Amino acid sequence: MEILRNVFLVFHLFGFAAILGGLFYQLRGKDPVTGSYMVSSAVVQLVTGVGLIWTRTSLDLPVDHAKMGVKLALDVLVAVTALAGMRNKQPWAFYAVGVFTAAAAVVAVAWK
């Protein structure tokens, strides 16, 4: 089960890196838009985040439910905003995805 938890953790980090890496790459262009990679990476974040909580619970490791609730809400916001931005091609959605993703990272790291 520990191996599965580590696999979920690695893919959770891959999803985070794909969102922010793509965001920084597109900032170089003139018209940054929300792409399908952001939506798929946000889904990866959601699925692996739930998997991480499940494996921690299964291993009887401590889970801060308030922190996980905030992270889940931020991950859902990232996914919904990315989907809305991909469909409507609105520039605000591109920046909102970046802000929500950065906020999720801050919660993950700074919340003790």
Short mmCIF file of C-alpha atoms in Angstrom, two decimals:
data_model
loop_
_atom_site.label_atom_id
_atom_site.label_comp_id
_atom_site.label_asym_id
_atom_site.label_seq_id
_atom_site.Cartn_x
_atom_site.Cartn_y
_atom_site.Cartn_z
CA MET A 1 0.00 0.00 0.00
CA GLU A 2 2.95 2.29 0.65
CA ILE A 3 4.09 1.83 -2.95
CA LEU A 4 0.63 2.80 -4.19
CA ARG A 5 0.70 5.92 -1.99
CA ASN A 6 4.06 6.89 -3.49
CA VAL A 7 2.73 6.31 -7.02
CA PHE A 8 -0.24 8.57 -6.28
CA LEU A 9 2.12 11.19 -4.84
CA VAL A 10 4.36 11.16 -7.91
CA PHE A 11 1.44 11.50 -10.31
CA HIS A 12 -0.07 14.22 -8.12
CA LEU A 13 3.19 16.16 -8.48
CA PHE A 14 3.24 15.47 -12.25
CA GLY A 15 -0.24 16.99 -12.54
CA PHE A 16 0.88 20.06 -10.60
CA ALA A 17 4.00 20.42 -12.73
CA ALA A 18 2.02 20.06 -15.97
CA ILE A 19 -0.39 22.82 -14.99
CA LEU A 20 2.22 25.32 -13.81
CA GLY A 21 4.78 24.37 -16.45
CA GLY A 22 2.25 24.86 -19.23
CA LEU A 23 1.10 28.10 -17.66
CA PHE A 24 4.62 29.52 -17.51
CA TYR A 25 5.34 28.36 -21.05
CA GLN A 26 2.22 30.06 -22.40
CA LEU A 27 3.03 33.31 -20.60
CA ARG A 28 5.74 33.82 -23.21
CA GLY A 29 3.13 34.09 -25.97
CA LYS A 30 0.86 36.96 -26.83
CA ASP A 31 -2.48 35.26 -26.14
CA PRO A 32 -2.25 32.75 -23.30
CA VAL A 33 -5.23 30.41 -23.36
CA THR A 34 -6.39 27.56 -21.20
CA GLY A 35 -5.63 24.31 -22.99
CA SER A 36 -6.85 20.76 -22.72
CA TYR A 37 -3.63 19.84 -20.92
CA MET A 38 -4.78 22.02 -17.99
CA VAL A 39 -8.10 20.19 -17.79
CA SER A 40 -6.50 16.75 -17.96
CA SER A 41 -3.84 17.74 -15.43
CA ALA A 42 -6.52 19.08 -13.09
CA VAL A 43 -8.36 15.76 -13.35
CA VAL A 44 -5.10 13.97 -12.55
CA GLN A 45 -4.75 16.24 -9.50
CA LEU A 46 -8.28 15.38 -8.32
CA VAL A 47 -7.99 11.63 -8.82
CA THR A 48 -4.55 11.29 -7.30
CA GLY A 49 -5.46 13.58 -4.41
CA VAL A 50 -8.42 11.37 -3.52
CA GLY A 51 -6.14 8.36 -3.92
CA LEU A 52 -3.61 9.86 -1.54
CA ILE A 53 -6.26 10.45 1.11
CA TRP A 54 -7.57 6.90 0.64
CA THR A 55 -4.13 5.30 0.98
CA ARG A 56 -3.24 7.41 4.03
CA THR A 57 -6.49 6.36 5.67
CA SER A 58 -5.87 2.72 4.76
CA LEU A 59 -2.38 2.87 6.27
CA ASP A 60 -3.73 4.49 9.47
CA LEU A 61 -1.64 7.60 8.82
CA PRO A 62 -2.97 10.91 10.12
CA VAL A 63 -5.19 12.91 7.75
CA ASP A 64 -6.02 16.57 8.39
CA HIS A 65 -9.58 16.64 7.06
CA ALA A 66 -9.84 20.44 7.09
CA LYS A 67 -6.69 20.78 5.00
CA MET A 68 -7.83 18.06 2.61
CA GLY A 69 -11.22 19.77 2.25
CA VAL A 70 -9.56 23.05 1.29
CA LYS A 71 -7.23 21.25 -1.13
CA LEU A 72 -10.16 19.39 -2.69
CA ALA A 73 -12.08 22.65 -3.10
CA LEU A 74 -9.09 24.30 -4.75
CA ASP A 75 -8.54 21.32 -7.05
CA VAL A 76 -12.21 21.38 -8.08
CA LEU A 77 -11.88 25.14 -8.73
CA VAL A 78 -8.84 24.50 -10.92
CA ALA A 79 -10.67 21.83 -12.92
CA VAL A 80 -13.87 23.84 -13.38
CA THR A 81 -12.01 27.04 -14.25
CA ALA A 82 -9.76 25.22 -16.71
CA LEU A 83 -12.77 23.62 -18.38
CA ALA A 84 -14.61 26.95 -18.57
CA GLY A 85 -11.52 28.66 -19.94
CA MET A 86 -10.95 26.00 -22.55
CA ARG A 87 -14.55 26.25 -23.78
CA ASN A 88 -14.88 30.05 -23.70
CA LYS A 89 -11.25 31.06 -24.43
CA GLN A 90 -11.40 33.73 -21.74
CA PRO A 91 -8.04 35.10 -20.57
CA TRP A 92 -9.23 35.51 -16.97
CA ALA A 93 -9.63 31.73 -16.70
CA PHE A 94 -6.01 31.17 -17.69
CA TYR A 95 -4.77 33.38 -14.86
CA ALA A 96 -7.34 32.02 -12.40
CA VAL A 97 -6.10 28.47 -13.02
CA GLY A 98 -2.59 29.65 -12.15
CA VAL A 99 -3.72 31.41 -8.98
CA PHE A 100 -5.81 28.46 -7.78
CA THR A 101 -2.99 26.02 -8.52
CA ALA A 102 -0.47 28.17 -6.66
CA ALA A 103 -2.90 28.47 -3.75
CA ALA A 104 -3.26 24.68 -3.63
CA ALA A 105 0.52 24.35 -3.49
CA VAL A 106 0.75 26.89 -0.68
CA VAL A 107 -1.94 25.04 1.30
CA ALA A 108 -0.15 21.73 0.74
CA VAL A 109 3.19 23.05 1.91
CA ALA A 110 2.43 25.72 4.51
CA TRP A 111 -0.58 24.24 6.34
CA LYS A 112 0.78 22.23 9.26
#
